Short mmCIF file of C-alpha atoms in Angstrom, two decimals:
data_model
loop_
_atom_site.label_atom_id
_atom_site.label_comp_id
_atom_site.label_asym_id
_atom_site.label_seq_id
_atom_site.Cartn_x
_atom_site.Cartn_y
_atom_site.Cartn_z
CA MET A 1 -57.98 -24.55 6.03
CA THR A 2 -57.18 -24.27 9.72
CA ARG A 3 -55.61 -20.95 10.69
CA LYS A 4 -53.36 -21.49 13.72
CA ILE A 5 -52.21 -18.90 16.24
CA VAL A 6 -48.40 -18.87 16.31
CA ASP A 7 -47.53 -15.75 18.29
CA VAL A 8 -49.12 -13.59 20.97
CA ASP A 9 -47.74 -10.32 22.32
CA VAL A 10 -48.98 -7.82 24.92
CA ILE A 11 -48.04 -4.17 24.39
CA VAL A 12 -48.36 -1.55 27.14
CA THR A 13 -47.96 2.02 25.95
CA SER A 14 -48.81 5.49 27.24
CA PRO A 15 -49.22 8.13 24.51
CA SER A 16 -50.96 10.58 26.90
CA ARG A 17 -52.96 7.66 28.38
CA ASN A 18 -52.11 4.09 29.34
CA PHE A 19 -53.30 1.49 26.84
CA VAL A 20 -52.93 -2.30 26.80
CA THR A 21 -52.96 -3.87 23.35
CA LEU A 22 -53.03 -7.54 22.39
CA LYS A 23 -51.37 -8.70 19.16
CA ILE A 24 -52.23 -12.15 17.78
CA THR A 25 -50.41 -13.52 14.72
CA THR A 26 -51.50 -16.55 12.69
CA ASP A 27 -49.43 -19.03 10.70
CA ASP A 28 -50.49 -17.39 7.43
CA GLY A 29 -49.18 -14.01 8.61
CA ILE A 30 -52.43 -12.27 9.57
CA VAL A 31 -52.19 -9.95 12.59
CA GLY A 32 -55.20 -9.21 14.78
CA TRP A 33 -55.34 -6.38 17.30
CA GLY A 34 -57.34 -6.28 20.53
CA ASP A 35 -57.77 -3.65 23.25
CA ALA A 36 -57.30 -4.76 26.88
CA THR A 37 -57.22 -1.36 28.60
CA LEU A 38 -58.68 -1.17 32.11
CA ASN A 39 -58.17 2.35 33.44
CA GLY A 40 -56.11 2.33 36.62
CA ARG A 41 -55.57 -1.46 36.51
CA GLU A 42 -53.79 -1.79 33.18
CA LEU A 43 -50.90 -3.93 34.39
CA SER A 44 -53.26 -6.44 36.01
CA VAL A 45 -54.86 -7.18 32.64
CA ALA A 46 -51.50 -7.19 30.88
CA SER A 47 -50.20 -9.78 33.35
CA TYR A 48 -53.32 -11.93 33.09
CA LEU A 49 -52.99 -11.97 29.32
CA ARG A 50 -49.24 -12.45 29.21
CA ASP A 51 -48.84 -14.93 32.05
CA HIS A 52 -52.02 -16.98 31.87
CA LEU A 53 -54.02 -16.67 28.64
CA SER A 54 -51.38 -16.15 25.95
CA PRO A 55 -49.72 -19.57 26.39
CA ALA A 56 -53.11 -21.23 25.95
CA LEU A 57 -53.74 -19.30 22.74
CA LEU A 58 -50.74 -20.75 20.92
CA GLY A 59 -51.77 -23.45 18.48
CA ARG A 60 -55.48 -22.67 18.68
CA ASP A 61 -57.63 -22.26 15.58
CA ALA A 62 -58.04 -18.49 15.12
CA ASP A 63 -61.28 -18.94 13.19
CA ARG A 64 -63.16 -20.49 16.12
CA ILE A 65 -64.07 -17.22 17.84
CA GLU A 66 -67.04 -18.40 19.90
CA ASP A 67 -65.20 -21.52 20.99
CA ALA A 68 -62.25 -19.40 22.13
CA TRP A 69 -64.58 -17.13 24.12
CA GLN A 70 -66.17 -20.06 25.92
CA TYR A 71 -62.78 -21.71 26.49
CA PHE A 72 -61.26 -18.72 28.22
CA TYR A 73 -64.40 -17.81 30.16
CA ARG A 74 -65.15 -21.30 31.44
CA GLY A 75 -61.66 -22.71 31.51
CA ALA A 76 -60.19 -20.43 34.16
CA TYR A 77 -62.75 -21.48 36.84
CA TRP A 78 -62.56 -17.90 38.22
CA ARG A 79 -65.20 -16.18 36.12
CA ARG A 80 -66.31 -12.63 35.53
CA GLY A 81 -64.74 -9.46 36.92
CA PRO A 82 -63.18 -6.56 35.00
CA VAL A 83 -59.66 -8.01 34.68
CA THR A 84 -60.84 -11.38 33.36
CA MET A 85 -63.43 -9.91 31.01
CA ALA A 86 -61.12 -7.22 29.60
CA ALA A 87 -58.54 -9.90 28.83
CA ILE A 88 -61.14 -12.12 27.14
CA GLY A 89 -62.47 -9.06 25.35
CA ALA A 90 -59.02 -8.34 23.90
CA ILE A 91 -58.74 -11.89 22.57
CA ASP A 92 -62.21 -11.68 21.09
CA LEU A 93 -61.52 -8.38 19.30
CA ALA A 94 -58.23 -9.65 17.90
CA LEU A 95 -59.90 -12.80 16.55
CA TRP A 96 -62.70 -10.81 14.90
CA ASP A 97 -60.02 -8.57 13.39
CA ILE A 98 -58.23 -11.63 11.99
CA LYS A 99 -61.46 -13.10 10.62
CA GLY A 100 -62.33 -9.88 8.81
CA LYS A 101 -58.86 -9.57 7.33
CA ALA A 102 -58.82 -13.22 6.23
CA LEU A 103 -62.14 -12.77 4.40
CA GLY A 104 -61.37 -9.26 3.16
CA VAL A 105 -64.39 -7.58 4.77
CA PRO A 106 -65.00 -5.14 7.63
CA VAL A 107 -66.19 -6.80 10.84
CA TYR A 108 -69.70 -5.36 10.66
CA GLN A 109 -70.29 -7.44 7.52
CA LEU A 110 -69.55 -10.58 9.57
CA LEU A 111 -72.21 -9.53 12.10
CA GLY A 112 -75.04 -9.47 9.56
CA GLY A 113 -74.24 -6.33 7.63
CA ALA A 114 -75.29 -2.75 8.25
CA ALA A 115 -78.54 -2.06 10.10
CA ARG A 116 -78.03 1.71 9.71
CA ASP A 117 -75.93 4.09 7.65
CA LYS A 118 -74.08 5.86 10.47
CA ILE A 119 -73.88 6.01 14.26
CA LEU A 120 -74.98 8.99 16.33
CA SER A 121 -72.27 10.03 18.78
CA TYR A 122 -72.00 12.24 21.82
CA THR A 123 -69.06 13.97 23.43
CA HIS A 124 -68.28 15.72 26.71
CA ALA A 125 -68.58 19.40 27.58
CA THR A 126 -67.19 20.55 30.93
CA GLY A 127 -66.74 23.82 32.75
CA TRP A 128 -66.05 24.68 36.35
CA ASP A 129 -68.72 27.42 36.26
CA LEU A 130 -71.71 28.03 34.00
CA PRO A 131 -70.03 30.45 31.54
CA GLU A 132 -67.15 27.98 31.05
CA LEU A 133 -69.61 25.15 30.53
CA LEU A 134 -71.69 27.07 27.99
CA ASP A 135 -68.51 27.93 26.07
CA SER A 136 -67.56 24.26 26.07
CA VAL A 137 -71.01 23.22 24.83
CA ASP A 138 -70.81 25.82 22.04
CA ARG A 139 -67.42 24.49 20.93
CA ARG A 140 -68.77 20.95 20.76
CA ARG A 141 -71.72 22.10 18.65
CA GLU A 142 -69.34 23.94 16.32
CA GLN A 143 -67.45 20.67 15.90
CA GLY A 144 -70.66 19.12 14.62
CA PHE A 145 -71.91 17.17 17.63
CA ARG A 146 -75.67 16.75 17.92
CA ALA A 147 -75.47 15.25 21.43
CA VAL A 148 -73.42 16.58 24.35
CA ARG A 149 -72.90 15.45 27.92
CA ALA A 150 -72.71 18.49 30.24
CA GLN A 151 -70.77 18.48 33.54
CA SER A 152 -69.82 21.35 35.83
CA GLY A 153 -68.14 22.16 39.10
CA VAL A 154 -70.11 22.36 42.36
CA PRO A 155 -69.97 25.45 44.61
CA GLY A 156 -68.01 24.76 47.80
CA LEU A 157 -66.02 21.85 46.35
CA ASP A 158 -62.41 22.12 45.18
CA LYS A 159 -62.55 19.06 42.94
CA VAL A 160 -65.33 17.37 40.99
CA TYR A 161 -64.85 14.13 39.11
CA GLY A 162 -63.74 14.82 35.53
CA VAL A 163 -64.12 18.62 35.72
CA THR A 164 -60.96 20.71 35.82
CA LYS A 165 -60.82 24.27 37.10
CA GLY A 166 -59.93 26.74 34.38
CA ALA A 167 -60.04 24.16 31.60
CA ALA A 168 -62.68 22.51 29.47
CA GLY A 169 -60.86 19.18 29.27
CA TYR A 170 -62.19 15.98 30.79
CA GLU A 171 -59.58 13.77 32.42
CA PRO A 172 -60.52 11.85 35.57
CA ALA A 173 -57.35 9.73 35.79
CA GLY A 174 -54.34 11.28 37.48
CA ARG A 175 -50.69 10.28 37.28
CA GLY A 176 -49.13 9.45 40.61
CA ALA A 177 -48.49 6.87 43.30
CA GLY A 178 -52.09 6.74 44.50
CA PRO A 179 -55.62 7.99 43.80
CA VAL A 180 -56.55 11.62 44.30
CA GLU A 181 -59.17 12.01 47.06
CA GLU A 182 -62.10 14.33 46.36
CA ASP A 183 -64.58 15.75 48.84
CA TRP A 184 -68.24 15.33 47.93
CA ASP A 185 -71.31 17.26 49.07
CA THR A 186 -74.56 15.67 47.88
CA SER A 187 -76.77 18.52 49.09
CA ALA A 188 -74.71 21.12 47.23
CA TYR A 189 -74.80 19.02 44.07
CA LEU A 190 -78.57 18.51 44.26
CA ARG A 191 -79.07 22.27 44.63
CA HIS A 192 -76.67 23.16 41.84
CA ALA A 193 -77.06 20.57 39.05
CA PRO A 194 -80.70 21.36 38.13
CA LYS A 195 -79.92 25.07 37.80
CA VAL A 196 -76.93 24.39 35.56
CA LEU A 197 -78.67 21.90 33.30
CA THR A 198 -81.73 24.13 33.00
CA ALA A 199 -79.47 27.00 31.94
CA VAL A 200 -77.74 24.80 29.37
CA ARG A 201 -81.08 23.74 27.89
CA GLU A 202 -82.22 27.36 27.68
CA HIS A 203 -78.94 28.25 26.00
CA VAL A 204 -78.98 25.52 23.33
CA GLY A 205 -82.70 25.24 22.62
CA PRO A 206 -84.68 22.03 22.14
CA GLU A 207 -82.78 20.26 19.34
CA LEU A 208 -79.47 19.37 20.99
CA LYS A 209 -79.52 16.02 22.77
CA LEU A 210 -78.38 16.80 26.31
CA LEU A 211 -76.93 14.17 28.66
CA HIS A 212 -75.68 14.25 32.25
CA ASP A 213 -73.61 11.78 34.32
CA VAL A 214 -73.94 11.53 38.11
CA HIS A 215 -71.02 9.06 38.41
CA HIS A 216 -72.85 6.76 40.85
CA ARG A 217 -72.88 9.32 43.68
CA LEU A 218 -76.49 9.30 44.86
CA ASN A 219 -78.68 6.83 46.73
CA PRO A 220 -82.05 5.99 45.11
CA THR A 221 -83.99 8.60 47.09
CA GLU A 222 -81.52 11.35 46.19
CA ALA A 223 -81.52 10.15 42.58
CA ALA A 224 -85.32 10.42 42.48
CA ARG A 225 -85.13 13.99 43.80
CA LEU A 226 -82.65 14.90 41.08
CA ALA A 227 -84.64 13.24 38.32
CA ARG A 228 -87.88 14.93 39.30
CA SER A 229 -86.15 18.32 39.32
CA LEU A 230 -84.87 17.70 35.79
CA GLU A 231 -88.10 16.55 34.13
CA ASP A 232 -88.52 19.80 32.17
CA VAL A 233 -84.90 19.85 30.94
CA ASP A 234 -85.69 17.08 28.44
CA LEU A 235 -82.51 15.07 28.98
CA PHE A 236 -81.57 12.41 26.45
CA TRP A 237 -80.48 10.44 29.50
CA LEU A 238 -79.43 10.63 33.13
CA GLU A 239 -76.43 8.36 33.62
CA ASP A 240 -75.20 6.30 36.57
CA VAL A 241 -77.41 8.03 39.12
CA THR A 242 -76.72 5.41 41.77
CA PRO A 243 -74.43 2.39 42.24
CA ALA A 244 -76.24 -0.43 40.50
CA GLU A 245 -74.84 -3.49 42.28
CA ASN A 246 -78.14 -3.79 44.17
CA GLN A 247 -80.30 -3.55 41.09
CA ARG A 248 -83.60 -3.81 42.93
CA LEU A 249 -83.00 -0.30 44.27
CA LEU A 250 -83.51 1.07 40.77
CA ARG A 251 -87.21 0.25 41.14
CA THR A 252 -87.55 3.22 43.52
CA LEU A 253 -86.10 5.59 40.96
CA ARG A 254 -87.99 4.15 38.01
CA GLN A 255 -91.30 4.71 39.81
CA GLN A 256 -90.50 8.40 40.32
CA THR A 257 -89.41 9.60 36.88
CA THR A 258 -89.82 9.24 33.14
CA ILE A 259 -86.32 10.57 32.43
CA PRO A 260 -84.40 7.93 30.41
CA LEU A 261 -81.81 6.18 32.56
CA ALA A 262 -78.43 4.88 31.38
CA ILE A 263 -76.35 2.46 33.46
CA GLY A 264 -73.80 -0.29 32.99
CA GLU A 265 -70.34 1.00 32.16
CA VAL A 266 -68.83 -0.88 35.12
CA PHE A 267 -70.70 -4.11 34.27
CA ASN A 268 -68.78 -7.01 32.73
CA THR A 269 -71.28 -9.73 31.80
CA ILE A 270 -74.84 -10.34 30.71
CA TRP A 271 -75.54 -11.59 34.24
CA ASP A 272 -74.63 -8.17 35.65
CA CYS A 273 -77.18 -6.59 33.32
CA GLU A 274 -79.95 -9.17 33.48
CA GLN A 275 -82.25 -7.71 36.14
CA LEU A 276 -81.93 -4.14 34.91
CA ILE A 277 -82.93 -5.33 31.46
CA THR A 278 -85.64 -7.89 32.21
CA GLU A 279 -87.42 -5.57 34.68
CA ARG A 280 -86.82 -2.66 32.29
CA LEU A 281 -85.34 -0.52 35.04
CA ILE A 282 -83.17 1.36 32.53
CA ASP A 283 -83.46 2.66 28.97
CA PHE A 284 -79.84 2.36 27.82
CA ILE A 285 -77.26 -0.32 28.65
CA ARG A 286 -73.71 1.03 28.76
CA THR A 287 -71.33 -1.94 28.88
CA ALA A 288 -68.03 -1.21 27.13
CA VAL A 289 -67.20 -3.73 24.42
CA VAL A 290 -63.77 -4.67 25.78
CA HIS A 291 -64.77 -4.65 29.47
CA ALA A 292 -67.69 -7.00 28.82
CA GLY A 293 -65.82 -9.69 26.95
CA GLY A 294 -65.69 -8.30 23.44
CA ILE A 295 -68.04 -8.29 20.48
CA SER A 296 -69.11 -11.90 21.03
CA HIS A 297 -70.53 -11.24 24.49
CA VAL A 298 -71.81 -7.67 24.13
CA ARG A 299 -73.89 -8.64 21.11
CA LYS A 300 -75.68 -11.14 23.39
CA ILE A 301 -76.31 -8.39 25.95
CA LEU A 302 -77.77 -6.19 23.21
CA ALA A 303 -79.90 -9.04 21.90
CA LEU A 304 -81.43 -9.49 25.37
CA ALA A 305 -81.94 -5.73 25.65
CA GLU A 306 -83.74 -5.62 22.32
CA VAL A 307 -86.46 -7.91 23.67
CA TYR A 308 -87.23 -5.29 26.34
CA GLN A 309 -86.92 -2.25 24.04
CA ILE A 310 -83.70 -1.14 25.72
CA LYS A 311 -80.99 0.38 23.56
CA GLY A 312 -77.24 -0.05 23.52
CA ALA A 313 -74.93 2.88 24.19
CA PRO A 314 -71.47 1.47 24.97
CA HIS A 315 -69.04 3.24 27.26
CA GLY A 316 -66.30 4.73 25.09
CA PRO A 317 -64.15 7.41 26.70
CA SER A 318 -60.53 8.12 25.77
CA ASP A 319 -59.31 5.54 28.32
CA VAL A 320 -60.20 2.73 25.93
CA SER A 321 -58.12 2.62 22.78
CA PRO A 322 -59.22 3.27 19.18
CA ILE A 323 -59.33 -0.52 18.76
CA ASN A 324 -62.21 -0.76 21.24
CA LEU A 325 -63.94 2.26 19.73
CA SER A 326 -63.71 0.76 16.26
CA ALA A 327 -65.08 -2.56 17.52
CA SER A 328 -67.98 -0.72 19.16
CA LEU A 329 -68.74 1.06 15.89
CA HIS A 330 -68.74 -2.17 13.88
CA LEU A 331 -71.07 -3.74 16.43
CA GLY A 332 -73.26 -0.65 16.44
CA LEU A 333 -73.56 -0.46 12.69
CA ALA A 334 -74.87 -4.05 12.61
CA THR A 335 -77.18 -3.81 15.65
CA SER A 336 -80.75 -2.54 15.30
CA ASN A 337 -81.16 -1.38 18.92
CA PHE A 338 -77.86 0.49 19.10
CA ALA A 339 -78.61 4.12 20.01
CA ILE A 340 -75.49 6.22 20.40
CA GLN A 341 -71.72 5.99 20.86
CA GLU A 342 -69.66 7.96 23.35
CA TYR A 343 -66.76 9.66 21.56
CA MET A 344 -64.32 12.00 23.29
CA GLY A 345 -61.63 11.93 20.63
CA TYR A 346 -57.97 11.31 21.45
CA ASP A 347 -54.83 13.24 22.19
CA PRO A 348 -52.74 13.69 19.00
CA LEU A 349 -50.06 11.42 20.46
CA VAL A 350 -52.52 8.51 20.38
CA SER A 351 -52.72 8.70 16.59
CA GLU A 352 -48.96 8.14 16.42
CA VAL A 353 -49.55 4.65 17.84
CA PHE A 354 -53.05 3.79 16.61
CA GLN A 355 -54.01 4.56 13.01
CA SER A 356 -57.78 4.22 12.61
CA SER A 357 -60.09 4.15 9.60
CA PHE A 358 -63.23 5.34 11.43
CA ARG A 359 -64.26 8.95 10.95
CA PHE A 360 -66.49 11.56 12.59
CA GLU A 361 -68.72 13.68 10.37
CA ASP A 362 -71.67 15.97 11.16
CA GLY A 363 -72.44 14.37 14.52
CA TYR A 364 -72.08 10.77 13.35
CA LEU A 365 -69.34 8.13 13.42
CA HIS A 366 -68.54 5.78 10.55
CA PRO A 367 -66.42 2.66 11.19
CA GLY A 368 -64.72 2.52 7.77
CA GLU A 369 -64.53 -0.17 5.13
CA GLU A 370 -61.08 -1.67 5.76
CA PRO A 371 -61.02 -5.43 6.35
CA GLY A 372 -61.20 -6.35 10.04
CA LEU A 373 -61.58 -3.63 12.65
CA GLY A 374 -59.68 -1.05 10.62
CA VAL A 375 -57.06 -0.10 13.23
CA HIS A 376 -53.30 -0.52 12.80
CA VAL A 377 -50.75 -0.29 15.62
CA ASP A 378 -47.29 1.19 15.14
CA GLU A 379 -45.21 -0.88 17.55
CA ALA A 380 -42.14 1.32 17.21
CA ALA A 381 -44.20 4.37 18.15
CA ALA A 382 -45.76 2.47 21.06
CA ALA A 383 -42.29 1.73 22.43
CA ARG A 384 -41.57 5.46 22.66
CA PHE A 385 -44.29 5.94 25.28
CA PRO A 386 -43.60 3.87 28.43
CA TYR A 387 -46.28 3.08 30.98
CA LYS A 388 -46.94 5.71 33.66
CA GLN A 389 -48.90 4.78 36.76
CA ALA A 390 -52.31 6.45 36.97
CA TYR A 391 -55.44 6.11 39.08
CA LEU A 392 -59.03 7.20 39.00
CA PRO A 393 -59.98 9.37 42.00
CA ILE A 394 -61.97 8.31 45.03
CA ALA A 395 -64.55 10.39 46.91
CA ARG A 396 -65.18 11.10 50.59
CA GLU A 397 -68.10 12.77 52.30
CA LEU A 398 -67.38 16.08 54.04
CA ASP A 399 -67.08 14.23 57.36
CA GLY A 400 -64.25 12.11 55.94
CA SER A 401 -66.21 8.89 55.47
CA MET A 402 -65.86 7.03 52.17
CA LYS A 403 -68.53 7.82 49.59
CA ASP A 404 -70.49 4.76 48.47
CA TRP A 405 -70.20 4.91 44.68
#
């Protein structure tokens, strides 16, 4: 039986955060849901889906997932890039959701079945100063997390990406007509970060997996200095130490440290990741499922990584919807070289729109056993939360020049 696509809808909603959701309906009444959220550029993806890709979906066979991926990647002529790949990723997730529902099985069963019982997860701990940060880490451990990413303020700076004064929350995106501009002082950061992370390690002992994100703000020489100063902290990983567009520059860092390196959350295709993987310049590849073209494409990235003993650890903050998180968990459960999943949780308002079957328990995530991806969208609730413009911040050096990150 051929299952035809008869309706496509794009839903933009903002229950505390902006989310773009794709709804695909087939002629036998099955609904598939896909996430198309691109933080700070949500309406660009919504338009690309609504105005360009949705008309070409109508009448297509919903069961031909790989063919649809190739059609929309190759057929547009303009390939790659975050807007294109997030849109294709949304289609891909919705089609996998439909396939699972049609066959009555969770998506991970369609990917070869479980390769593990549960998925280790990590969350964020933030504090403007060390006491605040240690309190935040303790709260995360009390919640059951076995892995925590630690971020703090930097003396002399009024703003630091994702760290809020007087609060332990992590929210980089700001509502408003334009991006917030942050000053950045590399020297101050390089002096401060090792002291903070050393203190956190001393506070928590050896068992907690400790992570740290540099948010692309160092050049390779500075990154090597930081890594060497953190060797005794026993980090699970050091993330995004330098912009990775020029991937050859990672050779400098790799030669200077044995700290595991994680990169790739801004990458969109296997071709973005290829050199980092084949030269084994990193230890963890971080492409988000939706931003890298969905399950169909990210599983190919992880298959290449497996050859080089590199593990998958997909980007998964609260600015991608529970649909993307669920897809990442299904992929992770079925993938042998999947290491860990980022999980920040969601504002309570998000659960009014997205009802999810995955659960967190004792430091691990479980995707659930519902057919498909296991996420349902309440369209009436989504309509109550209109889009609100938001941007990620940008950084400038103290002399006013734009920071290269």
